[in-house]
Amino acid sequence: MSRIEYLARRAALAVFVLLGVLLLTFIVSRVIPGDPARLYLGSRARAEAIQQVREEFGLNDPLPQQFLRYVGSTLSGDLGYSFRTKRPIVEDLRTRLPATMELVLVSTVLAVTIGVPLGVLSASQAGKAFDQFSRIITIAGVSIPSFWLALLLQLLFFMTLDWLPLGGRLSRDILLTDPFTQVTGFFLIDAALAGNWEAWRDALWHIIMPAAVLATYPISLSVRMTRASMLEVLSETYITAARASGLSEIEILFKLALKNAIVPTLTVLGLVFAFSITGAVLVEIIFSWPGMGSYMLNAILSDDVYVLFAVTLIVTIVYIIVNLLVDFVQAALDPRIRMGGGSEA
Amino acid sequence: MSPASAQPLLAIDDLHISFPTPRGELRAVRGISFQVEPGEIFGIVGESGCGKTVTGRSILGLVPQPGRISGGRIMFQGSDLTAMSQAELRHLRGNRIAMIFQDPSAALNPLFTIGQQLLGIMKRHDPGKRAGHLDAAVSLLADLGLPQPESLLDSYPHQLSGGMQQRAMIAMALAAEPDLIVADEPTTALDVTIQAQILDLLVALKEKRGVTIVFITHDLGVVAETCDHVAVFYLGQIVEQGTAREIFKAPRHPYTQGLLAALPSPDAGQDALKVIPGSVGDMVGDGVGCAFAPRCEFRMPHCDRQTPTLMPLGGQQQAACFLYDEIGEGT
């Protein structure tokens, strides 16, 4: 099996997962108590008005027909209306999703660039002072509640030191006096594209605290995962063989061993990434970050079911894409995977 | 080549290696001395757990953690390896002293091609001139009897057979043209027919390239075919050593005799293989008395109270046994 075939098969499987999720959200929407038409019109609507809306939205059609229409409109990018904001959900997501993605991406990059090297060092120093210290810090890192850490950081860096802004994505004066066109919705990228470095610096200053809080868990996790899997790899004969051939310890650790040890960490970081799309809700609320988490929370509180379905769908897609990416990286790293485990002959 | 004339390539002098355990110090190697002449194959024979592998590792300064060399010297080309820093040892490893491992499928990194691994070692010990390395790698693989060496460089270890993997491993050991190769059970994990090929290859390396090999094995039959000198290990000590011819012709130590008797032989006509009764003893403790005494059929009272040392028996043969010691009889 070639690499292309392997990846094509993974991608084809992903399509089926997506269809399954569409079917599930559709079934749930027909099973839960509460008539969508009544939700749309409010509790005091007259029976005739509700009937009229049901006709209009096609809620009286047979279920299979409704499902096909649901799939069709979803595929064409129409996720329905939000009862709460009275706007197309796609419009809301256009600003909400990049906001969260930017935050989660920055924290994932921090996890890879800080967590993985620390994990490698920790494993190479196993049992020594640095390792003991890093294990204590990281166990704290994976167990500390994010809202508490967020409040502490705000107290320190905003209240006491006044180094960093309290929340939001940009300062109000930048938004008013010095705006930049939004291309990607990632402020760090858009401001850089516009060459607006003052706004870029402002966006960076705003993202530091929430990204640091959000990154605490994945950094600590990747230190621990990388350490554990490095310890296993470092006991392999091929590492002793590499030492016996005189290679430097740096090369053995970061090139030969890490390539063998990195996959479990990447798999877990992929899952954490997808989870954070909605899991960052507390961080987003504390830092007034206008992202998916707070959008979803408001939808839950106001029975805005179609928003919830849309968010579910988005999270599923992110999970699928991230897992595909991890599969691709794994296939790129390990020749035995793309060969399907057998010999090439 | 008489043994006294030239300086030995490797001289191990009263080497002790120990591992801390919850039950006390595990003394894996207890005062071993031997010398390896340039251009010979020196065999180390013994059962698993007798300290032969850890002795081999110590020659590269790679005693597995948490073990340490607790005494003695390892003189290589006149300098003491036990006194060297890790950086100095790294310069020797792969460069002057290389190692071949038991299971090539475990000793080759599965995620790198043969070429990446082989050229990596060449580059490490001779930086620069990448094109030259590529040519050298191709001709080295061809020399070792590997077909289509160019395409082999782009292969991953799992795409090769066991015999080809071990040849590739040997190529990596030879990459920087070392003076000494420590081969730790290089044929044990291979099919019998491949074993013979690899043994022939090692003997050819000695004869054509003048490489000195320390050959570690549990298989006396293999030693007879390949080695010039042999040291028989038992519980971290050498119980007998000499030329391979001497030891196979007239084994003197009861343990060596037992090992030889346990070899299957087509002309002996015996129904069952002979075995040495009992099992290998404990390595924790100070080990007063002969370590082999509990299993020995010639055991004498003082074997438990005194530790025998290697005694000359004529020629180059030596054995650590009171059977050949007139002083031991008296006490």
XYZ file of C-alpha atoms in Angstrom, chain A residues 237-238 240-241 243-249 255-257 259-260 333-336 338-339 342-344, chain B residues 57 60 62 90 93-94 97-99 101 106-112 120-121 124-125 156 158-159 169:
50
model
C 19.091 -1.344 21.537
C 19.316 1.025 18.588
C 22.807 1.931 22.622
C 24.021 1.161 19.099
C 25.941 5.637 21.399
C 28.371 2.844 20.489
C 28.911 4.473 17.107
C 30.017 7.679 18.778
C 27.093 9.965 17.895
C 26.653 12.982 20.158
C 24.071 12.870 22.916
C 17.100 13.385 16.190
C 17.253 9.620 16.575
C 15.181 9.071 19.717
C 11.575 10.760 15.959
C 10.676 7.409 17.500
C 7.707 9.747 10.211
C 7.308 5.985 10.216
C 7.976 4.087 6.968
C 6.381 0.939 8.413
C 2.760 3.698 4.938
C 3.934 0.270 3.838
C 4.390 -5.666 5.452
C 7.555 -5.766 3.444
C 7.703 -3.790 0.251
C 29.994 -2.875 26.854
C 33.098 1.168 24.829
C 28.768 1.918 27.842
C 32.698 9.430 22.108
C 33.385 4.946 19.855
C 32.545 3.990 16.312
C 36.230 0.783 18.698
C 32.910 -0.304 17.217
C 30.223 -2.706 18.314
C 24.832 -6.278 18.450
C 16.583 -4.140 17.280
C 19.931 -2.448 16.813
C 18.970 -0.584 13.632
C 16.792 2.478 14.099
C 13.510 1.604 12.342
C 12.736 5.163 11.221
C 15.958 5.902 9.350
C 25.589 9.612 9.781
C 28.379 7.603 11.388
C 30.416 12.056 12.564
C 33.958 10.676 12.431
C 14.539 0.958 5.794
C 12.310 -3.593 8.087
C 12.649 -4.065 4.337
C 25.051 -3.444 11.016
